[in-house]
């Protein structure tokens, strides 16, 4: 058991019912590393966990273009 206090937490996964595919809760990760499910209507046994899809990181040069789609131009820089 972790002795550090839980101060902040963020949802890291969705908890879905295996049979209905309904969202039944979220899995939270706390600042101290603990993970804890937060159920909407009580704990369920037959569930699956689905990670969130992260939005692409924005490029400071052009926020409209995700960083992963921009070319690496460092090879064009002169030494």
PDB file of N, CA, C and O in Angstrom:
ATOM      1  N   UNK A   1       0.832  -1.186   0.000  1.00  0.00           N
ATOM      2  CA  UNK A   1       0.000   0.000   0.000  1.00  0.00           C
ATOM      3  C   UNK A   1       0.873   1.243   0.000  1.00  0.00           C
ATOM      4  O   UNK A   1       1.862   1.328   0.704  1.00  0.00           O
ATOM      5  N   UNK A   2       0.481   2.225  -0.795  1.00  0.00           N
ATOM      6  CA  UNK A   2       1.237   3.458  -0.923  1.00  0.00           C
ATOM      7  C   UNK A   2       0.946   4.368   0.275  1.00  0.00           C
ATOM      8  O   UNK A   2      -0.199   4.537   0.670  1.00  0.00           O
ATOM      9  N   UNK A   3       2.004   4.966   0.839  1.00  0.00           N
ATOM     10  CA  UNK A   3       1.816   5.828   2.004  1.00  0.00           C
ATOM     11  C   UNK A   3       1.672   7.298   1.628  1.00  0.00           C
ATOM     12  O   UNK A   3       1.271   8.097   2.459  1.00  0.00           O
ATOM     13  N   UNK A   4       2.025   7.659   0.376  1.00  0.00           N
ATOM     14  CA  UNK A   4       1.856   9.050  -0.064  1.00  0.00           C
ATOM     15  C   UNK A   4       0.368   9.345  -0.218  1.00  0.00           C
ATOM     16  O   UNK A   4      -0.403   8.491  -0.627  1.00  0.00           O
ATOM     17  N   UNK A   5      -0.049  10.582   0.091  1.00  0.00           N
ATOM     18  CA  UNK A   5      -1.474  10.915  -0.021  1.00  0.00           C
ATOM     19  C   UNK A   5      -1.926  11.031  -1.478  1.00  0.00           C
ATOM     20  O   UNK A   5      -1.150  11.395  -2.362  1.00  0.00           O
ATOM     21  N   UNK A   6      -3.191  10.708  -1.704  1.00  0.00           N
ATOM     22  CA  UNK A   6      -3.803  10.894  -3.020  1.00  0.00           C
ATOM     23  C   UNK A   6      -4.326  12.328  -3.079  1.00  0.00           C
ATOM     24  O   UNK A   6      -5.291  12.665  -2.409  1.00  0.00           O
ATOM     25  N   UNK A   7      -3.680  13.157  -3.881  1.00  0.00           N
ATOM     26  CA  UNK A   7      -4.097  14.554  -3.972  1.00  0.00           C
ATOM     27  C   UNK A   7      -4.868  14.830  -5.255  1.00  0.00           C
ATOM     28  O   UNK A   7      -5.879  15.533  -5.240  1.00  0.00           O
ATOM     29  N   UNK A   8      -4.366  14.315  -6.365  1.00  0.00           N
ATOM     30  CA  UNK A   8      -5.037  14.525  -7.653  1.00  0.00           C
ATOM     31  C   UNK A   8      -5.067  13.212  -8.416  1.00  0.00           C
ATOM     32  O   UNK A   8      -4.182  12.372  -8.280  1.00  0.00           O
ATOM     33  N   UNK A   9      -6.098  13.057  -9.213  1.00  0.00           N
ATOM     34  CA  UNK A   9      -6.220  11.860 -10.037  1.00  0.00           C
ATOM     35  C   UNK A   9      -6.741  12.236 -11.413  1.00  0.00           C
ATOM     36  O   UNK A   9      -7.406  13.254 -11.573  1.00  0.00           O
ATOM     37  N   UNK A  10      -6.424  11.396 -12.394  1.00  0.00           N
ATOM     38  CA  UNK A  10      -6.948  11.630 -13.729  1.00  0.00           C
ATOM     39  C   UNK A  10      -7.385  10.304 -14.340  1.00  0.00           C
ATOM     40  O   UNK A  10      -6.778   9.265 -14.075  1.00  0.00           O
ATOM     41  N   UNK A  11      -8.455  10.332 -15.139  1.00  0.00           N
ATOM     42  CA  UNK A  11      -8.907   9.092 -15.769  1.00  0.00           C
ATOM     43  C   UNK A  11      -7.905   8.651 -16.833  1.00  0.00           C
ATOM     44  O   UNK A  11      -7.440   9.461 -17.629  1.00  0.00           O
ATOM     45  N   UNK A  12      -7.551   7.370 -16.810  1.00  0.00           N
ATOM     46  CA  UNK A  12      -6.589   6.856 -17.784  1.00  0.00           C
ATOM     47  C   UNK A  12      -7.205   5.806 -18.702  1.00  0.00           C
ATOM     48  O   UNK A  12      -6.658   5.518 -19.763  1.00  0.00           O
ATOM     49  N   UNK A  13      -8.347   5.223 -18.301  1.00  0.00           N
ATOM     50  CA  UNK A  13      -9.013   4.222 -19.125  1.00  0.00           C
ATOM     51  C   UNK A  13     -10.520   4.275 -18.890  1.00  0.00           C
ATOM     52  O   UNK A  13     -10.978   4.643 -17.815  1.00  0.00           O
ATOM     53  N   UNK A  14     -11.249   3.851 -19.920  1.00  0.00           N
ATOM     54  CA  UNK A  14     -12.693   3.663 -19.789  1.00  0.00           C
ATOM     55  C   UNK A  14     -12.926   2.236 -19.314  1.00  0.00           C
ATOM     56  O   UNK A  14     -12.200   1.329 -19.706  1.00  0.00           O
ATOM     57  N   UNK A  15     -13.956   2.030 -18.512  1.00  0.00           N
ATOM     58  CA  UNK A  15     -14.349   0.687 -18.113  1.00  0.00           C
ATOM     59  C   UNK A  15     -15.663   0.381 -18.832  1.00  0.00           C
ATOM     60  O   UNK A  15     -16.653   1.101 -18.652  1.00  0.00           O
ATOM     61  N   UNK A  16     -15.646  -0.659 -19.678  1.00  0.00           N
ATOM     62  CA  UNK A  16     -16.801  -1.008 -20.491  1.00  0.00           C
ATOM     63  C   UNK A  16     -17.323  -2.388 -20.113  1.00  0.00           C
ATOM     64  O   UNK A  16     -16.541  -3.301 -19.836  1.00  0.00           O
ATOM     65  N   UNK A  17     -18.640  -2.535 -20.123  1.00  0.00           N
ATOM     66  CA  UNK A  17     -19.271  -3.834 -19.903  1.00  0.00           C
ATOM     67  C   UNK A  17     -18.975  -4.707 -21.121  1.00  0.00           C
ATOM     68  O   UNK A  17     -19.149  -4.271 -22.255  1.00  0.00           O
ATOM     69  N   UNK A  18     -18.515  -5.942 -20.889  1.00  0.00           N
ATOM     70  CA  UNK A  18     -18.176  -6.841 -22.001  1.00  0.00           C
ATOM     71  C   UNK A  18     -19.395  -7.250 -22.820  1.00  0.00           C
ATOM     72  O   UNK A  18     -19.290  -7.440 -24.023  1.00  0.00           O
ATOM     73  N   UNK A  19     -20.544  -7.378 -22.193  1.00  0.00           N
ATOM     74  CA  UNK A  19     -21.723  -7.860 -22.921  1.00  0.00           C
ATOM     75  C   UNK A  19     -22.458  -6.740 -23.651  1.00  0.00           C
ATOM     76  O   UNK A  19     -22.834  -6.893 -24.802  1.00  0.00           O
ATOM     77  N   UNK A  20     -22.635  -5.589 -23.016  1.00  0.00           N
ATOM     78  CA  UNK A  20     -23.403  -4.502 -23.641  1.00  0.00           C
ATOM     79  C   UNK A  20     -22.522  -3.441 -24.294  1.00  0.00           C
ATOM     80  O   UNK A  20     -23.016  -2.627 -25.053  1.00  0.00           O
ATOM     81  N   UNK A  21     -21.221  -3.418 -23.967  1.00  0.00           N
ATOM     82  CA  UNK A  21     -20.283  -2.392 -24.432  1.00  0.00           C
ATOM     83  C   UNK A  21     -20.601  -1.010 -23.874  1.00  0.00           C
ATOM     84  O   UNK A  21     -20.073  -0.008 -24.353  1.00  0.00           O
ATOM     85  N   UNK A  22     -21.467  -0.932 -22.867  1.00  0.00           N
ATOM     86  CA  UNK A  22     -21.786   0.349 -22.233  1.00  0.00           C
ATOM     87  C   UNK A  22     -20.645   0.803 -21.345  1.00  0.00           C
ATOM     88  O   UNK A  22     -19.976  -0.013 -20.699  1.00  0.00           O
ATOM     89  N   UNK A  23     -20.450   2.110 -21.276  1.00  0.00           N
ATOM     90  CA  UNK A  23     -19.473   2.698 -20.366  1.00  0.00           C
ATOM     91  C   UNK A  23     -20.021   2.582 -18.950  1.00  0.00           C
ATOM     92  O   UNK A  23     -21.119   3.056 -18.660  1.00  0.00           O
ATOM     93  N   UNK A  24     -19.268   1.921 -18.063  1.00  0.00           N
ATOM     94  CA  UNK A  24     -19.743   1.708 -16.690  1.00  0.00           C
ATOM     95  C   UNK A  24     -18.872   2.395 -15.646  1.00  0.00           C
ATOM     96  O   UNK A  24     -19.178   2.370 -14.459  1.00  0.00           O
ATOM     97  N   UNK A  25     -17.766   3.014 -16.083  1.00  0.00           N
ATOM     98  CA  UNK A  25     -16.902   3.729 -15.157  1.00  0.00           C
ATOM     99  C   UNK A  25     -15.601   4.133 -15.812  1.00  0.00           C
ATOM    100  O   UNK A  25     -15.402   3.943 -17.016  1.00  0.00           O
ATOM    101  N   UNK A  26     -14.722   4.698 -14.983  1.00  0.00           N
ATOM    102  CA  UNK A  26     -13.391   5.107 -15.434  1.00  0.00           C
ATOM    103  C   UNK A  26     -12.353   4.564 -14.459  1.00  0.00           C
ATOM    104  O   UNK A  26     -12.608   4.451 -13.260  1.00  0.00           O
ATOM    105  N   UNK A  27     -11.181   4.262 -14.976  1.00  0.00           N
ATOM    106  CA  UNK A  27     -10.051   3.880 -14.136  1.00  0.00           C
ATOM    107  C   UNK A  27      -9.186   5.123 -13.951  1.00  0.00           C
ATOM    108  O   UNK A  27      -8.760   5.733 -14.937  1.00  0.00           O
ATOM    109  N   UNK A  28      -8.959   5.499 -12.699  1.00  0.00           N
ATOM    110  CA  UNK A  28      -8.179   6.696 -12.386  1.00  0.00           C
ATOM    111  C   UNK A  28      -6.784   6.324 -11.910  1.00  0.00           C
ATOM    112  O   UNK A  28      -6.592   5.318 -11.235  1.00  0.00           O
ATOM    113  N   UNK A  29      -5.823   7.176 -12.254  1.00  0.00           N
ATOM    114  CA  UNK A  29      -4.476   7.060 -11.707  1.00  0.00           C
ATOM    115  C   UNK A  29      -4.232   8.296 -10.859  1.00  0.00           C
ATOM    116  O   UNK A  29      -4.450   9.430 -11.300  1.00  0.00           O
ATOM    117  N   UNK A  30      -3.797   8.054  -9.631  1.00  0.00           N
ATOM    118  CA  UNK A  30      -3.559   9.130  -8.681  1.00  0.00           C
ATOM    119  C   UNK A  30      -2.126   9.618  -8.762  1.00  0.00           C
ATOM    120  O   UNK A  30      -1.239   8.925  -9.281  1.00  0.00           O
ATOM    121  N   UNK A  31      -1.875  10.785  -8.205  1.00  0.00           N
ATOM    122  CA  UNK A  31      -0.541  11.390  -8.215  1.00  0.00           C
ATOM    123  C   UNK A  31       0.506  10.507  -7.539  1.00  0.00           C
ATOM    124  O   UNK A  31       1.683  10.591  -7.851  1.00  0.00           O
ATOM    125  N   UNK A  32       0.090   9.616  -6.651  1.00  0.00           N
ATOM    126  CA  UNK A  32       1.057   8.759  -5.951  1.00  0.00           C
ATOM    127  C   UNK A  32       1.259   7.415  -6.656  1.00  0.00           C
ATOM    128  O   UNK A  32       1.932   6.536  -6.142  1.00  0.00           O
ATOM    129  N   UNK A  33       0.624   7.239  -7.842  1.00  0.00           N
ATOM    130  CA  UNK A  33       0.801   6.011  -8.607  1.00  0.00           C
ATOM    131  C   UNK A  33      -0.308   4.991  -8.427  1.00  0.00           C
ATOM    132  O   UNK A  33      -0.410   4.041  -9.190  1.00  0.00           O
ATOM    133  N   UNK A  34      -1.152   5.161  -7.411  1.00  0.00           N
ATOM    134  CA  UNK A  34      -2.275   4.237  -7.207  1.00  0.00           C
ATOM    135  C   UNK A  34      -3.250   4.326  -8.373  1.00  0.00           C
ATOM    136  O   UNK A  34      -3.405   5.396  -8.978  1.00  0.00           O
ATOM    137  N   UNK A  35      -3.907   3.218  -8.689  1.00  0.00           N
ATOM    138  CA  UNK A  35      -5.001   3.216  -9.650  1.00  0.00           C
ATOM    139  C   UNK A  35      -6.265   2.754  -8.941  1.00  0.00           C
ATOM    140  O   UNK A  35      -6.206   1.932  -8.021  1.00  0.00           O
ATOM    141  N   UNK A  36      -7.398   3.318  -9.358  1.00  0.00           N
ATOM    142  CA  UNK A  36      -8.658   3.025  -8.680  1.00  0.00           C
ATOM    143  C   UNK A  36      -9.808   3.176  -9.666  1.00  0.00           C
ATOM    144  O   UNK A  36      -9.889   4.172 -10.378  1.00  0.00           O
ATOM    145  N   UNK A  37     -10.704   2.163  -9.718  1.00  0.00           N
ATOM    146  CA  UNK A  37     -11.876   2.309 -10.580  1.00  0.00           C
ATOM    147  C   UNK A  37     -12.911   3.225  -9.933  1.00  0.00           C
ATOM    148  O   UNK A  37     -13.064   3.243  -8.716  1.00  0.00           O
ATOM    149  N   UNK A  38     -13.590   3.983 -10.762  1.00  0.00           N
ATOM    150  CA  UNK A  38     -14.718   4.812 -10.320  1.00  0.00           C
ATOM    151  C   UNK A  38     -15.926   4.342 -11.113  1.00  0.00           C
ATOM    152  O   UNK A  38     -16.028   4.581 -12.312  1.00  0.00           O
ATOM    153  N   UNK A  39     -16.826   3.626 -10.445  1.00  0.00           N
ATOM    154  CA  UNK A  39     -17.984   3.025 -11.087  1.00  0.00           C
ATOM    155  C   UNK A  39     -19.160   3.990 -11.075  1.00  0.00           C
ATOM    156  O   UNK A  39     -19.347   4.731 -10.122  1.00  0.00           O
ATOM    157  N   UNK A  40     -19.983   3.931 -12.123  1.00  0.00           N
ATOM    158  CA  UNK A  40     -21.182   4.762 -12.183  1.00  0.00           C
ATOM    159  C   UNK A  40     -22.281   4.192 -11.278  1.00  0.00           C
ATOM    160  O   UNK A  40     -22.889   4.924 -10.509  1.00  0.00           O
ATOM    161  N   UNK A  41     -22.546   2.890 -11.388  1.00  0.00           N
ATOM    162  CA  UNK A  41     -23.641   2.266 -10.628  1.00  0.00           C
ATOM    163  C   UNK A  41     -23.196   1.009  -9.897  1.00  0.00           C
ATOM    164  O   UNK A  41     -23.889   0.003  -9.909  1.00  0.00           O
ATOM    165  N   UNK A  42     -22.042   1.025  -9.293  1.00  0.00           N
ATOM    166  CA  UNK A  42     -21.541  -0.130  -8.557  1.00  0.00           C
ATOM    167  C   UNK A  42     -20.599  -0.979  -9.396  1.00  0.00           C
ATOM    168  O   UNK A  42     -20.683  -1.000 -10.626  1.00  0.00           O
ATOM    169  N   UNK A  43     -19.726  -1.681  -8.717  1.00  0.00           N
ATOM    170  CA  UNK A  43     -18.699  -2.497  -9.370  1.00  0.00           C
ATOM    171  C   UNK A  43     -19.331  -3.634 -10.176  1.00  0.00           C
ATOM    172  O   UNK A  43     -20.368  -4.183  -9.795  1.00  0.00           O
ATOM    173  N   UNK A  44     -18.672  -3.971 -11.277  1.00  0.00           N
ATOM    174  CA  UNK A  44     -19.107  -5.073 -12.139  1.00  0.00           C
ATOM    175  C   UNK A  44     -17.919  -6.007 -12.340  1.00  0.00           C
ATOM    176  O   UNK A  44     -16.767  -5.579 -12.292  1.00  0.00           O
ATOM    177  N   UNK A  45     -18.205  -7.285 -12.617  1.00  0.00           N
ATOM    178  CA  UNK A  45     -17.139  -8.266 -12.785  1.00  0.00           C
ATOM    179  C   UNK A  45     -16.758  -8.476 -14.246  1.00  0.00           C
ATOM    180  O   UNK A  45     -15.592  -8.645 -14.562  1.00  0.00           O
ATOM    181  N   UNK A  46     -17.714  -8.453 -15.154  1.00  0.00           N
ATOM    182  CA  UNK A  46     -17.453  -8.800 -16.549  1.00  0.00           C
ATOM    183  C   UNK A  46     -17.219  -7.537 -17.376  1.00  0.00           C
ATOM    184  O   UNK A  46     -18.082  -7.090 -18.130  1.00  0.00           O
ATOM    185  N   UNK A  47     -16.023  -6.946 -17.212  1.00  0.00           N
ATOM    186  CA  UNK A  47     -15.701  -5.674 -17.870  1.00  0.00           C
ATOM    187  C   UNK A  47     -14.392  -5.783 -18.629  1.00  0.00           C
ATOM    188  O   UNK A  47     -13.614  -6.717 -18.449  1.00  0.00           O
ATOM    189  N   UNK A  48     -14.184  -4.790 -19.483  1.00  0.00           N
ATOM    190  CA  UNK A  48     -12.889  -4.644 -20.151  1.00  0.00           C
ATOM    191  C   UNK A  48     -12.453  -3.193 -20.032  1.00  0.00           C
ATOM    192  O   UNK A  48     -13.278  -2.300 -19.863  1.00  0.00           O
ATOM    193  N   UNK A  49     -11.145  -2.985 -20.097  1.00  0.00           N
ATOM    194  CA  UNK A  49     -10.584  -1.645 -19.957  1.00  0.00           C
ATOM    195  C   UNK A  49     -10.110  -1.178 -21.328  1.00  0.00           C
ATOM    196  O   UNK A  49      -9.462  -1.914 -22.056  1.00  0.00           O
ATOM    197  N   UNK A  50     -10.457   0.064 -21.656  1.00  0.00           N
ATOM    198  CA  UNK A  50     -10.086   0.633 -22.950  1.00  0.00           C
ATOM    199  C   UNK A  50      -9.354   1.946 -22.719  1.00  0.00           C
ATOM    200  O   UNK A  50      -9.906   2.873 -22.140  1.00  0.00           O
ATOM    201  N   UNK A  51      -8.092   2.047 -23.189  1.00  0.00           N
ATOM    202  CA  UNK A  51      -7.349   3.295 -22.995  1.00  0.00           C
ATOM    203  C   UNK A  51      -7.956   4.432 -23.816  1.00  0.00           C
ATOM    204  O   UNK A  51      -8.592   4.200 -24.839  1.00  0.00           O
ATOM    205  N   UNK A  52      -7.752   5.643 -23.347  1.00  0.00           N
ATOM    206  CA  UNK A  52      -8.176   6.814 -24.103  1.00  0.00           C
ATOM    207  C   UNK A  52      -7.272   6.972 -25.311  1.00  0.00           C
ATOM    208  O   UNK A  52      -6.072   6.679 -25.247  1.00  0.00           O
ATOM    209  N   UNK A  53      -7.831   7.460 -26.399  1.00  0.00           N
ATOM    210  CA  UNK A  53      -7.018   7.796 -27.569  1.00  0.00           C
ATOM    211  C   UNK A  53      -6.557   9.227 -27.373  1.00  0.00           C
ATOM    212  O   UNK A  53      -7.370  10.134 -27.219  1.00  0.00           O
ATOM    213  N   UNK A  54      -5.254   9.399 -27.360  1.00  0.00           N
ATOM    214  CA  UNK A  54      -4.712  10.738 -27.125  1.00  0.00           C
ATOM    215  C   UNK A  54      -4.780  11.574 -28.405  1.00  0.00           C
ATOM    216  O   UNK A  54      -4.519  11.091 -29.487  1.00  0.00           O
ATOM    217  N   UNK A  55      -5.100  12.844 -28.231  1.00  0.00           N
ATOM    218  CA  UNK A  55      -5.101  13.772 -29.360  1.00  0.00           C
ATOM    219  C   UNK A  55      -3.659  14.010 -29.783  1.00  0.00           C
ATOM    220  O   UNK A  55      -2.743  14.006 -28.953  1.00  0.00           O
ATOM    221  N   UNK A  56      -3.435  14.197 -31.075  1.00  0.00           N
ATOM    222  CA  UNK A  56      -2.067  14.460 -31.524  1.00  0.00           C
ATOM    223  C   UNK A  56      -1.529  15.747 -30.909  1.00  0.00           C
ATOM    224  O   UNK A  56      -2.287  16.697 -30.710  1.00  0.00           O
ATOM    225  N   UNK A  57      -0.251  15.732 -30.617  1.00  0.00           N
ATOM    226  CA  UNK A  57       0.388  16.901 -30.036  1.00  0.00           C
ATOM    227  C   UNK A  57       0.468  17.992 -31.090  1.00  0.00           C
ATOM    228  O   UNK A  57       0.764  17.734 -32.250  1.00  0.00           O
ATOM    229  N   UNK A  58       0.191  19.230 -30.693  1.00  0.00           N
ATOM    230  CA  UNK A  58       0.242  20.326 -31.657  1.00  0.00           C
ATOM    231  C   UNK A  58       1.663  20.819 -31.823  1.00  0.00           C
ATOM    232  O   UNK A  58       2.459  20.807 -30.897  1.00  0.00           O
ATOM    233  N   UNK A  59       1.956  21.265 -33.034  1.00  0.00           N
ATOM    234  CA  UNK A  59       3.262  21.844 -33.326  1.00  0.00           C
ATOM    235  C   UNK A  59       3.187  23.339 -33.045  1.00  0.00           C
ATOM    236  O   UNK A  59       2.300  24.012 -33.554  1.00  0.00           O
ATOM    237  N   UNK A  60       4.127  23.890 -32.263  1.00  0.00           N
ATOM    238  CA  UNK A  60       4.082  25.317 -31.966  1.00  0.00           C
ATOM    239  C   UNK A  60       4.198  26.174 -33.226  1.00  0.00           C
ATOM    240  O   UNK A  60       3.700  27.280 -33.271  1.00  0.00           O
ATOM    241  N   UNK A  61       4.866  25.663 -34.284  1.00  0.00           N
ATOM    242  CA  UNK A  61       5.019  26.432 -35.509  1.00  0.00           C
ATOM    243  C   UNK A  61       3.684  26.576 -36.235  1.00  0.00           C
ATOM    244  O   UNK A  61       3.383  27.616 -36.799  1.00  0.00           O
ATOM    245  N   UNK A  62       2.875  25.520 -36.249  1.00  0.00           N
ATOM    246  CA  UNK A  62       1.565  25.559 -36.892  1.00  0.00           C
ATOM    247  C   UNK A  62       0.617  24.658 -36.116  1.00  0.00           C
ATOM    248  O   UNK A  62       0.571  23.458 -36.343  1.00  0.00           O
ATOM    249  N   UNK A  63      -0.169  25.221 -35.181  1.00  0.00           N
ATOM    250  CA  UNK A  63      -1.047  24.414 -34.331  1.00  0.00           C
ATOM    251  C   UNK A  63      -2.097  23.609 -35.099  1.00  0.00           C
ATOM    252  O   UNK A  63      -2.686  22.699 -34.564  1.00  0.00           O
ATOM    253  N   UNK A  64      -2.349  23.951 -36.374  1.00  0.00           N
ATOM    254  CA  UNK A  64      -3.349  23.232 -37.156  1.00  0.00           C
ATOM    255  C   UNK A  64      -2.833  21.880 -37.649  1.00  0.00           C
ATOM    256  O   UNK A  64      -3.614  21.022 -38.022  1.00  0.00           O
ATOM    257  N   UNK A  65      -1.514  21.708 -37.670  1.00  0.00           N
ATOM    258  CA  UNK A  65      -0.918  20.469 -38.165  1.00  0.00           C
ATOM    259  C   UNK A  65      -0.359  19.681 -36.988  1.00  0.00           C
ATOM    260  O   UNK A  65       0.500  20.180 -36.273  1.00  0.00           O
ATOM    261  N   UNK A  66      -0.856  18.456 -36.766  1.00  0.00           N
ATOM    262  CA  UNK A  66      -0.299  17.641 -35.675  1.00  0.00           C
ATOM    263  C   UNK A  66       1.190  17.410 -35.862  1.00  0.00           C
ATOM    264  O   UNK A  66       1.678  17.277 -36.976  1.00  0.00           O
ATOM    265  N   UNK A  67       1.907  17.352 -34.766  1.00  0.00           N
ATOM    266  CA  UNK A  67       3.351  17.191 -34.803  1.00  0.00           C
ATOM    267  C   UNK A  67       3.767  15.926 -35.546  1.00  0.00           C
ATOM    268  O   UNK A  67       4.750  15.913 -36.273  1.00  0.00           O
ATOM    269  N   UNK A  68       3.011  14.852 -35.406  1.00  0.00           N
ATOM    270  CA  UNK A  68       3.397  13.593 -36.030  1.00  0.00           C
ATOM    271  C   UNK A  68       3.346  13.652 -37.555  1.00  0.00           C
ATOM    272  O   UNK A  68       3.961  12.847 -38.231  1.00  0.00           O
ATOM    273  N   UNK A  69       2.614  14.595 -38.143  1.00  0.00           N
ATOM    274  CA  UNK A  69       2.496  14.683 -39.590  1.00  0.00           C
ATOM    275  C   UNK A  69       3.527  15.617 -40.203  1.00  0.00           C
ATOM    276  O   UNK A  69       3.685  15.673 -41.404  1.00  0.00           O
ATOM    277  N   UNK A  70       4.195  16.423 -39.393  1.00  0.00           N
ATOM    278  CA  UNK A  70       5.154  17.356 -39.945  1.00  0.00           C
ATOM    279  C   UNK A  70       6.495  16.670 -40.154  1.00  0.00           C
ATOM    280  O   UNK A  70       6.887  15.783 -39.420  1.00  0.00           O
ATOM    281  N   UNK A  71       7.187  17.100 -41.190  1.00  0.00           N
ATOM    282  CA  UNK A  71       8.485  16.510 -41.488  1.00  0.00           C
ATOM    283  C   UNK A  71       9.539  17.051 -40.539  1.00  0.00           C
ATOM    284  O   UNK A  71       9.461  18.184 -40.084  1.00  0.00           O
ATOM    285  N   UNK A  72      10.522  16.228 -40.295  1.00  0.00           N
ATOM    286  CA  UNK A  72      11.666  16.653 -39.508  1.00  0.00           C
ATOM    287  C   UNK A  72      12.614  17.390 -40.435  1.00  0.00           C
ATOM    288  O   UNK A  72      13.181  16.804 -41.356  1.00  0.00           O
ATOM    289  N   UNK A  73      12.787  18.695 -40.226  1.00  0.00           N
ATOM    290  CA  UNK A  73      13.603  19.503 -41.113  1.00  0.00           C
ATOM    291  C   UNK A  73      14.986  19.774 -40.565  1.00  0.00           C
ATOM    292  O   UNK A  73      15.721  20.586 -41.109  1.00  0.00           O
ATOM    293  N   UNK A  74      15.375  19.096 -39.483  1.00  0.00           N
ATOM    294  CA  UNK A  74      16.677  19.373 -38.871  1.00  0.00           C
ATOM    295  C   UNK A  74      17.828  19.047 -39.805  1.00  0.00           C
ATOM    296  O   UNK A  74      18.895  19.638 -39.708  1.00  0.00           O
ATOM    297  N   UNK A  75      17.620  18.116 -40.742  1.00  0.00           N
ATOM    298  CA  UNK A  75      18.703  17.777 -41.666  1.00  0.00           C
ATOM    299  C   UNK A  75      18.977  18.900 -42.676  1.00  0.00           C
ATOM    300  O   UNK A  75      20.005  18.924 -43.335  1.00  0.00           O
ATOM    301  N   UNK A  76      18.088  19.890 -42.763  1.00  0.00           N
ATOM    302  CA  UNK A  76      18.279  21.022 -43.668  1.00  0.00           C
ATOM    303  C   UNK A  76      19.022  22.174 -43.024  1.00  0.00           C
ATOM    304  O   UNK A  76      19.443  23.103 -43.708  1.00  0.00           O
ATOM    305  N   UNK A  77      19.191  22.117 -41.719  1.00  0.00           N
ATOM    306  CA  UNK A  77      19.879  23.193 -41.026  1.00  0.00           C
ATOM    307  C   UNK A  77      21.361  23.154 -41.336  1.00  0.00           C
ATOM    308  O   UNK A  77      21.963  22.096 -41.434  1.00  0.00           O
ATOM    309  N   UNK A  78      21.954  24.331 -41.490  1.00  0.00           N
ATOM    310  CA  UNK A  78      23.391  24.410 -41.764  1.00  0.00           C
ATOM    311  C   UNK A  78      24.154  24.449 -40.453  1.00  0.00           C
ATOM    312  O   UNK A  78      23.715  25.050 -39.492  1.00  0.00           O
ATOM    313  N   UNK A  79      25.270  23.787 -40.431  1.00  0.00           N
ATOM    314  CA  UNK A  79      26.070  23.717 -39.210  1.00  0.00           C
ATOM    315  C   UNK A  79      26.872  24.968 -39.009  1.00  0.00           C
ATOM    316  O   UNK A  79      27.138  25.727 -39.843  1.00  0.00           O
TER     317      UNK A  79
END
